[in-house]
Short mmCIF file of C-alpha atoms in Angstrom, two decimals:
data_model
loop_
_atom_site.label_atom_id
_atom_site.label_comp_id
_atom_site.label_asym_id
_atom_site.label_seq_id
_atom_site.Cartn_x
_atom_site.Cartn_y
_atom_site.Cartn_z
CA UNK A 1 -8.73 -5.18 0.06
CA UNK A 2 -8.94 -6.19 -3.54
CA UNK A 3 -9.19 -3.29 -5.91
CA UNK A 4 -10.45 -4.22 -9.37
CA UNK A 5 -12.04 -2.64 -12.38
CA UNK A 6 -14.73 -3.86 -14.73
CA UNK A 7 -16.37 -1.98 -17.58
CA UNK A 8 -19.76 -2.55 -19.23
CA UNK A 9 -20.32 -4.96 -22.11
CA UNK A 10 -18.60 -3.59 -25.22
CA UNK A 11 -19.24 -3.59 -28.95
CA UNK A 12 -16.55 -3.98 -31.64
CA UNK A 13 -16.41 -0.18 -31.98
CA UNK A 14 -15.73 0.38 -28.30
CA UNK A 15 -12.28 1.28 -26.95
CA UNK A 16 -9.87 -1.40 -25.75
CA UNK A 17 -10.53 -2.66 -22.22
CA UNK A 18 -8.10 -1.63 -19.53
CA UNK A 19 -6.52 -4.33 -17.46
CA UNK A 20 -8.45 -5.05 -14.25
CA UNK A 21 -6.82 -2.91 -11.63
CA UNK A 22 -6.58 -5.03 -8.51
CA UNK A 23 -4.81 -3.49 -5.59
CA UNK A 24 -4.04 -4.55 -2.09
CA UNK A 25 -4.98 -4.23 1.49
CA UNK A 26 -1.56 -4.18 3.16
CA UNK A 27 -1.15 -6.77 5.82
CA UNK A 28 0.20 -5.13 8.96
CA UNK A 29 3.90 -5.84 9.12
CA UNK A 30 5.14 -6.67 12.62
CA UNK A 31 8.34 -5.38 14.09
CA UNK A 32 10.71 -3.23 12.07
CA UNK A 33 8.40 -2.77 9.09
CA UNK A 34 5.86 -0.91 11.24
CA UNK A 35 5.29 2.72 10.38
CA UNK A 36 7.93 4.61 12.36
CA UNK A 37 5.67 7.64 12.57
CA UNK A 38 3.50 5.84 15.09
CA UNK A 39 6.48 5.75 17.44
CA UNK A 40 7.30 9.46 17.20
CA UNK A 41 7.13 11.31 20.53
CA UNK A 42 5.58 14.78 20.68
CA UNK A 43 7.61 17.57 19.11
CA UNK A 44 10.63 18.49 21.18
CA UNK A 45 11.18 21.94 22.60
CA UNK A 46 14.28 23.98 23.22
CA UNK A 47 13.80 25.54 26.66
CA UNK A 48 15.70 28.58 27.94
CA UNK A 49 15.77 28.99 31.73
CA UNK A 50 17.00 31.45 34.32
CA UNK A 51 18.38 30.32 37.68
CA UNK A 52 17.35 32.47 40.62
CA UNK A 53 19.45 33.33 43.71
CA UNK A 54 17.88 30.42 45.57
CA UNK A 55 18.85 27.96 42.84
CA UNK A 56 15.38 27.49 41.39
CA UNK A 57 14.97 27.55 37.62
CA UNK A 58 12.32 29.43 35.68
CA UNK A 59 11.45 28.89 32.02
CA UNK A 60 11.77 32.10 30.03
CA UNK A 61 11.33 30.76 26.46
CA UNK A 62 10.21 27.60 24.67
CA UNK A 63 11.09 27.03 21.01
CA UNK A 64 9.48 24.02 19.25
CA UNK A 65 11.89 21.76 17.36
CA UNK A 66 10.48 19.83 14.35
CA UNK A 67 10.85 16.06 14.54
CA UNK A 68 13.39 15.86 11.71
CA UNK A 69 15.64 18.45 13.36
CA UNK A 70 15.21 16.86 16.78
CA UNK A 71 16.26 13.38 15.67
CA UNK A 72 19.00 14.82 13.50
CA UNK A 73 20.48 16.47 16.57
CA UNK A 74 20.30 13.20 18.49
CA UNK A 75 21.99 11.28 15.68
CA UNK A 76 24.78 13.84 15.33
CA UNK A 77 25.36 13.83 19.09
CA UNK A 78 25.75 10.04 19.00
CA UNK A 79 28.16 10.40 16.09
CA UNK A 80 30.37 12.88 17.92
CA UNK A 81 30.32 10.99 21.23
CA UNK A 82 30.53 7.36 20.05
CA UNK A 83 31.91 7.47 16.51
CA UNK A 84 30.39 6.46 13.14
CA UNK A 85 30.45 2.67 13.61
CA UNK A 86 28.97 2.38 17.08
CA UNK A 87 25.65 0.46 17.10
CA UNK A 88 23.87 3.31 18.93
CA UNK A 89 25.05 5.79 16.28
CA UNK A 90 23.83 3.56 13.46
CA UNK A 91 20.49 3.03 15.18
CA UNK A 92 20.07 6.77 15.76
CA UNK A 93 20.70 7.56 12.09
CA UNK A 94 18.27 4.83 11.04
CA UNK A 95 15.57 6.42 13.17
CA UNK A 96 16.47 9.84 11.76
CA UNK A 97 16.09 8.47 8.22
CA UNK A 98 12.70 7.03 9.16
CA UNK A 99 11.59 10.47 10.28
CA UNK A 100 12.88 12.05 7.07
CA UNK A 101 10.84 9.52 5.10
CA UNK A 102 7.70 10.97 6.68
CA UNK A 103 8.56 14.58 5.75
CA UNK A 104 7.37 15.74 2.35
CA UNK A 105 10.32 16.92 0.28
CA UNK A 106 12.94 14.99 2.26
CA UNK A 107 12.29 11.45 1.06
CA UNK A 108 15.19 11.50 -1.38
CA UNK A 109 17.48 12.38 1.53
CA UNK A 110 15.91 9.56 3.54
CA UNK A 111 16.63 7.14 0.72
CA UNK A 112 20.26 8.24 0.54
CA UNK A 113 20.69 7.87 4.31
CA UNK A 114 19.11 4.41 4.36
CA UNK A 115 21.39 3.34 1.50
CA UNK A 116 24.48 4.65 3.30
CA UNK A 117 23.38 2.95 6.52
CA UNK A 118 22.95 -0.41 4.82
CA UNK A 119 26.50 -0.09 3.47
CA UNK A 120 27.88 0.92 6.88
CA UNK A 121 26.06 -1.82 8.78
CA UNK A 122 27.09 -4.39 6.19
CA UNK A 123 30.71 -3.39 6.78
CA UNK A 124 30.45 -3.36 10.57
CA UNK A 125 27.91 -6.13 11.24
CA UNK A 126 27.56 -8.00 7.95
CA UNK A 127 24.57 -7.84 5.64
CA UNK A 128 22.94 -10.98 7.04
CA UNK A 129 22.43 -9.39 10.45
CA UNK A 130 19.11 -8.44 12.05
CA UNK A 131 19.99 -4.71 12.34
CA UNK A 132 21.23 -4.45 8.75
CA UNK A 133 18.16 -6.23 7.41
CA UNK A 134 15.92 -3.92 9.45
CA UNK A 135 17.49 -0.92 7.73
CA UNK A 136 17.20 -2.64 4.33
CA UNK A 137 13.50 -3.23 5.07
CA UNK A 138 13.08 0.47 5.88
CA UNK A 139 14.71 1.31 2.54
CA UNK A 140 12.47 -1.14 0.67
CA UNK A 141 9.35 0.28 2.33
CA UNK A 142 10.36 3.81 1.34
CA UNK A 143 10.98 2.74 -2.27
CA UNK A 144 7.57 1.06 -2.27
CA UNK A 145 5.92 4.21 -0.91
CA UNK A 146 7.51 6.44 -3.54
CA UNK A 147 6.54 4.08 -6.36
CA UNK A 148 10.05 2.84 -7.26
CA UNK A 149 8.70 -0.66 -7.62
CA UNK A 150 11.58 -2.33 -9.46
CA UNK A 151 14.06 -1.23 -6.82
CA UNK A 152 11.59 -2.07 -4.04
CA UNK A 153 11.20 -5.62 -5.38
CA UNK A 154 14.96 -6.15 -5.44
CA UNK A 155 15.45 -4.97 -1.86
CA UNK A 156 12.39 -6.76 -0.43
CA UNK A 157 13.46 -10.01 -2.10
CA UNK A 158 16.92 -9.64 -0.56
CA UNK A 159 15.43 -8.92 2.88
CA UNK A 160 13.07 -11.89 2.66
CA UNK A 161 15.66 -14.45 1.52
CA UNK A 162 18.32 -13.29 3.97
CA UNK A 163 15.90 -13.23 6.89
CA UNK A 164 14.94 -16.78 5.97
CA UNK A 165 18.61 -17.73 6.18
CA UNK A 166 19.18 -15.88 9.45
CA UNK A 167 15.89 -16.40 11.29
CA UNK A 168 14.18 -19.29 9.52
CA UNK A 169 11.35 -19.43 6.98
CA UNK A 170 8.62 -19.36 9.66
CA UNK A 171 9.89 -16.36 11.64
CA UNK A 172 7.40 -13.44 11.77
CA UNK A 173 9.95 -11.00 10.32
CA UNK A 174 10.67 -13.35 7.42
CA UNK A 175 6.96 -13.70 6.68
CA UNK A 176 6.46 -9.94 6.97
CA UNK A 177 9.12 -9.45 4.30
CA UNK A 178 7.39 -12.03 2.09
CA UNK A 179 4.08 -10.16 2.37
CA UNK A 180 5.69 -6.85 1.42
CA UNK A 181 7.39 -8.50 -1.55
CA UNK A 182 4.00 -9.91 -2.62
CA UNK A 183 2.51 -6.41 -2.49
CA UNK A 184 5.17 -5.11 -4.84
CA UNK A 185 4.74 -8.05 -7.23
CA UNK A 186 1.01 -7.31 -7.36
CA UNK A 187 1.70 -3.68 -8.19
CA UNK A 188 4.06 -4.86 -10.93
CA UNK A 189 1.19 -7.01 -12.31
CA UNK A 190 3.04 -10.26 -11.56
CA UNK A 191 0.06 -11.67 -9.72
CA UNK A 192 0.72 -15.45 -9.99
CA UNK A 193 4.07 -14.99 -8.23
CA UNK A 194 2.42 -12.92 -5.52
CA UNK A 195 -0.42 -15.40 -5.03
CA UNK A 196 1.99 -18.29 -4.54
CA UNK A 197 4.00 -16.25 -2.06
CA UNK A 198 0.90 -15.26 -0.07
CA UNK A 199 -0.25 -18.88 -0.04
CA UNK A 200 3.07 -19.96 1.44
CA UNK A 201 2.77 -17.28 4.14
CA UNK A 202 -0.77 -18.42 4.96
CA UNK A 203 0.21 -22.09 5.27
CA UNK A 204 3.20 -21.27 7.47
CA UNK A 205 1.12 -19.10 9.78
CA UNK A 206 -1.55 -21.76 10.07
CA UNK A 207 1.11 -24.31 10.95
CA UNK A 208 2.93 -22.17 13.52
CA UNK A 209 0.08 -20.07 14.97
CA UNK A 210 -3.11 -22.03 14.31
CA UNK A 211 -6.13 -21.15 12.15
CA UNK A 212 -7.71 -18.62 14.55
CA UNK A 213 -4.67 -16.43 15.25
CA UNK A 214 -5.05 -12.79 14.05
CA UNK A 215 -1.89 -13.05 11.93
CA UNK A 216 -3.25 -16.19 10.25
CA UNK A 217 -6.58 -14.48 9.53
CA UNK A 218 -4.75 -11.46 8.15
CA UNK A 219 -2.75 -13.74 5.86
CA UNK A 220 -5.99 -15.39 4.72
CA UNK A 221 -7.39 -11.98 3.80
CA UNK A 222 -4.27 -11.18 1.79
CA UNK A 223 -4.36 -14.52 -0.01
CA UNK A 224 -8.05 -14.14 -0.90
CA UNK A 225 -7.38 -10.65 -2.24
CA UNK A 226 -4.59 -12.06 -4.39
CA UNK A 227 -6.91 -14.78 -5.72
CA UNK A 228 -9.30 -12.07 -6.90
CA UNK A 229 -6.48 -10.32 -8.73
CA UNK A 230 -5.51 -13.64 -10.32
CA UNK A 231 -9.05 -14.19 -11.62
CA UNK A 232 -9.70 -17.14 -9.32
CA UNK A 233 -12.99 -15.69 -8.07
CA UNK A 234 -14.81 -18.85 -6.97
CA UNK A 235 -11.83 -19.87 -4.82
CA UNK A 236 -11.74 -16.36 -3.40
CA UNK A 237 -15.44 -16.42 -2.51
CA UNK A 238 -15.11 -19.75 -0.70
CA UNK A 239 -12.08 -18.59 1.27
CA UNK A 240 -13.68 -15.25 2.14
CA UNK A 241 -16.95 -16.71 3.39
CA UNK A 242 -15.03 -19.08 5.66
CA UNK A 243 -12.81 -16.22 6.82
CA UNK A 244 -15.77 -13.93 7.55
CA UNK A 245 -17.35 -16.60 9.77
CA UNK A 246 -14.10 -16.89 11.74
CA UNK A 247 -13.73 -13.12 12.05
CA UNK A 248 -17.33 -12.59 13.14
CA UNK A 249 -16.75 -14.96 16.04
CA UNK A 250 -13.96 -12.81 17.44
CA UNK A 251 -14.33 -9.31 15.96
CA UNK A 252 -16.55 -6.35 16.73
CA UNK A 253 -18.53 -4.37 14.16
CA UNK A 254 -16.15 -1.96 12.45
CA UNK A 255 -13.09 -4.17 12.97
CA UNK A 256 -10.81 -3.50 10.03
CA UNK A 257 -9.97 -7.12 9.28
CA UNK A 258 -13.67 -7.96 9.09
CA UNK A 259 -14.41 -4.93 6.90
CA UNK A 260 -11.55 -5.89 4.61
CA UNK A 261 -12.86 -9.43 4.20
CA UNK A 262 -16.39 -8.23 3.46
CA UNK A 263 -15.10 -5.71 0.95
CA UNK A 264 -13.07 -8.41 -0.75
CA UNK A 265 -16.20 -10.56 -0.90
CA UNK A 266 -18.00 -7.74 -2.71
CA UNK A 267 -15.15 -7.59 -5.24
CA UNK A 268 -15.40 -11.34 -5.83
CA UNK A 269 -19.19 -11.28 -6.19
CA UNK A 270 -19.20 -8.71 -8.98
CA UNK A 271 -16.58 -10.72 -10.85
CA UNK A 272 -18.89 -13.72 -10.51
CA UNK A 273 -21.68 -11.79 -12.25
CA UNK A 274 -23.70 -10.91 -9.12
CA UNK A 275 -23.61 -7.08 -9.14
CA UNK A 276 -26.76 -6.46 -7.08
CA UNK A 277 -25.45 -8.64 -4.26
CA UNK A 278 -22.03 -7.04 -4.56
CA UNK A 279 -23.49 -3.53 -4.42
CA UNK A 280 -25.43 -4.28 -1.24
CA UNK A 281 -22.31 -5.73 0.43
CA UNK A 282 -20.09 -2.80 -0.58
CA UNK A 283 -22.54 -0.08 0.48
CA UNK A 284 -22.78 -1.64 3.93
CA UNK A 285 -19.01 -1.95 4.23
CA UNK A 286 -18.45 1.63 3.03
CA UNK A 287 -20.90 3.04 5.59
CA UNK A 288 -19.15 1.08 8.38
CA UNK A 289 -15.70 2.21 7.20
CA UNK A 290 -16.68 5.86 7.09
CA UNK A 291 -18.28 5.66 10.52
CA UNK A 292 -15.38 3.81 12.17
CA UNK A 293 -12.34 5.09 10.24
CA UNK A 294 -13.29 8.25 8.33
CA UNK A 295 -13.95 9.01 4.66
CA UNK A 296 -10.26 9.24 3.70
CA UNK A 297 -9.15 5.99 5.30
CA UNK A 298 -7.38 3.83 2.70
CA UNK A 299 -9.92 1.05 3.21
CA UNK A 300 -12.83 3.44 2.67
CA UNK A 301 -11.23 4.69 -0.54
CA UNK A 302 -10.79 1.12 -1.76
CA UNK A 303 -14.40 0.20 -1.08
CA UNK A 304 -15.62 3.42 -2.72
CA UNK A 305 -13.57 2.52 -5.79
CA UNK A 306 -15.07 -0.97 -5.87
CA UNK A 307 -18.61 0.32 -5.42
CA UNK A 308 -18.05 2.71 -8.34
CA UNK A 309 -16.86 -0.24 -10.41
CA UNK A 310 -20.10 -2.13 -9.70
CA UNK A 311 -22.16 0.92 -10.68
CA UNK A 312 -20.09 1.28 -13.83
CA UNK A 313 -20.71 -2.34 -14.76
CA UNK A 314 -24.45 -1.70 -14.27
CA UNK A 315 -24.32 1.34 -16.57
CA UNK A 316 -24.96 3.84 -13.76
CA UNK A 317 -22.19 6.25 -14.77
CA UNK A 318 -23.67 9.36 -13.13
CA UNK A 319 -23.36 7.63 -9.74
CA UNK A 320 -19.93 6.13 -10.40
CA UNK A 321 -18.13 9.31 -11.54
CA UNK A 322 -18.45 11.35 -8.29
CA UNK A 323 -17.36 8.35 -6.23
CA UNK A 324 -14.22 8.01 -8.34
CA UNK A 325 -13.47 11.73 -8.13
CA UNK A 326 -13.49 11.33 -4.35
CA UNK A 327 -11.15 8.34 -4.61
CA UNK A 328 -8.71 10.22 -6.85
CA UNK A 329 -8.70 13.27 -4.55
CA UNK A 330 -8.15 11.06 -1.51
CA UNK A 331 -5.23 9.27 -3.18
CA UNK A 332 -3.63 12.59 -4.11
CA UNK A 333 -3.86 13.70 -0.47
CA UNK A 334 -2.47 10.39 0.81
CA UNK A 335 0.17 9.46 -1.77
CA UNK A 336 0.87 12.47 -3.96
CA UNK A 337 -0.01 13.24 -7.55
CA UNK A 338 2.31 10.76 -9.30
CA UNK A 339 2.15 7.69 -7.05
CA UNK A 340 1.00 4.44 -8.73
CA UNK A 341 -2.11 4.26 -6.52
CA UNK A 342 -3.10 7.76 -7.66
CA UNK A 343 -2.48 6.83 -11.29
CA UNK A 344 -4.68 3.73 -10.96
CA UNK A 345 -7.49 5.80 -9.42
CA UNK A 346 -7.19 8.34 -12.26
CA UNK A 347 -7.21 5.52 -14.82
CA UNK A 348 -10.43 4.15 -13.34
CA UNK A 349 -12.05 7.59 -13.49
CA UNK A 350 -11.01 7.99 -17.13
CA UNK A 351 -12.54 4.61 -17.93
CA UNK A 352 -15.97 5.65 -16.65
CA UNK A 353 -15.75 9.08 -18.27
CA UNK A 354 -15.12 7.36 -21.61
CA UNK A 355 -18.36 5.40 -21.29
CA UNK A 356 -20.20 8.47 -19.99
CA UNK A 357 -19.27 10.39 -23.16
CA UNK A 358 -16.86 12.80 -21.48
CA UNK A 359 -14.02 11.81 -23.77
CA UNK A 360 -11.98 15.01 -23.73
CA UNK A 361 -11.45 14.85 -19.97
CA UNK A 362 -10.86 11.10 -20.21
CA UNK A 363 -8.10 11.68 -22.78
CA UNK A 364 -6.41 14.27 -20.57
CA UNK A 365 -6.46 11.90 -17.60
CA UNK A 366 -5.16 8.97 -19.64
CA UNK A 367 -2.26 11.01 -21.01
CA UNK A 368 -1.17 11.73 -17.44
CA UNK A 369 -1.58 8.05 -16.56
CA UNK A 370 0.47 6.99 -19.57
CA UNK A 371 3.33 9.31 -18.63
CA UNK A 372 3.22 8.04 -15.05
CA UNK A 373 3.06 4.38 -16.03
CA UNK A 374 6.10 4.79 -18.27
CA UNK A 375 8.02 6.31 -15.38
CA UNK A 376 6.97 3.68 -12.82
CA UNK A 377 6.77 0.47 -14.86
CA UNK A 378 9.02 1.19 -17.83
CA UNK A 379 8.09 1.73 -21.49
CA UNK A 380 7.68 -1.97 -22.31
CA UNK A 381 5.16 -2.83 -19.58
CA UNK A 382 1.76 -4.23 -20.74
CA UNK A 383 -0.08 -1.54 -18.78
CA UNK A 384 1.75 1.13 -20.79
CA UNK A 385 0.78 -0.55 -24.05
CA UNK A 386 -2.89 -0.94 -23.12
CA UNK A 387 -3.16 2.64 -21.88
CA UNK A 388 -1.57 3.91 -25.11
CA UNK A 389 -4.09 1.87 -27.11
CA UNK A 390 -7.02 3.41 -25.25
CA UNK A 391 -5.58 6.89 -25.66
CA UNK A 392 -5.16 6.33 -29.42
CA UNK A 393 -8.76 5.14 -29.63
CA UNK A 394 -9.96 8.27 -27.85
CA UNK A 395 -8.02 10.51 -30.22
CA UNK A 396 -9.51 8.70 -33.21
CA UNK A 397 -13.01 8.88 -31.66
CA UNK A 398 -13.18 12.26 -29.91
CA UNK A 399 -16.98 12.35 -29.83
#
């Protein structure tokens, strides 16, 4: 869903405007890019048994084994039995690395294992091989999750181009890699590149799957979101209204694709100078998200952020601030304190606090954002410069 930011009308003495902060609604990635956590079986158990005189066994103790230990044991057993280069060994260690990537505090180890696996599979199978590219995609997804966007772009671009060579430009796995690359480009504020890439994905899915296929509709949602980020709001509104009609014909109330499209429409409407209409759309979508998916669902957080932006643009700061505090807290729980999504949420909160007159807290938040942006995007990125300008303005105008 498009995430954006818009402040009130400003006077020459007001602080510099932040960049609009459009985000993304990730398109579900089929196949190997799917979240491996969804495939995890229940926690394993180590069971101690006694065998009676009649040969029957009786459990005497059960010791739970955490998922990372369980899959580590499986991978090491494959290694000892089959050797380091056997396909089953490599697959077992890939799955183990996926599990590690879901365990807080072990993501650096997961990254190292994925990197080693890509090297090993490249040696044994070749880099342009489906299994090697699956592991490279896992590595790229982990880098994207941890906010290492430059490295994530490099790996996703390699996965996408090599899958195109191996599988063809229209293959679902190739298109999934293109979507993930577009997400990273959007986070890096290279929106025109991302929009063109999403458009190509949409056209290919229409051609191969037809206009009504769920994957085509998902691609249409992603493209419309990218149009909003690119400032092409009238195009986005037209595409979204057509998409919503298609989705309403085949979706139930609360369907996430339909909620995403409606939320994106609200984002486009406020950019088109129709805040009252946008507010009504977003409040309805937020209520449906919270009912169907829960308050901390990523889509609910996105809509809450967008609703706060509309209220901010209308000068209703007292209503916008608590919504943004909820968004920031939800992002911390989901992504951690230093992830780019958390930094963007904190930046948005600081922007409203500035206009609400709470400049000391706004300055503290912006300093944290500036440090984080330098780490994620590099010291020369435009977002770093604009954040530094706003922080300087706050220091020169503390009250």
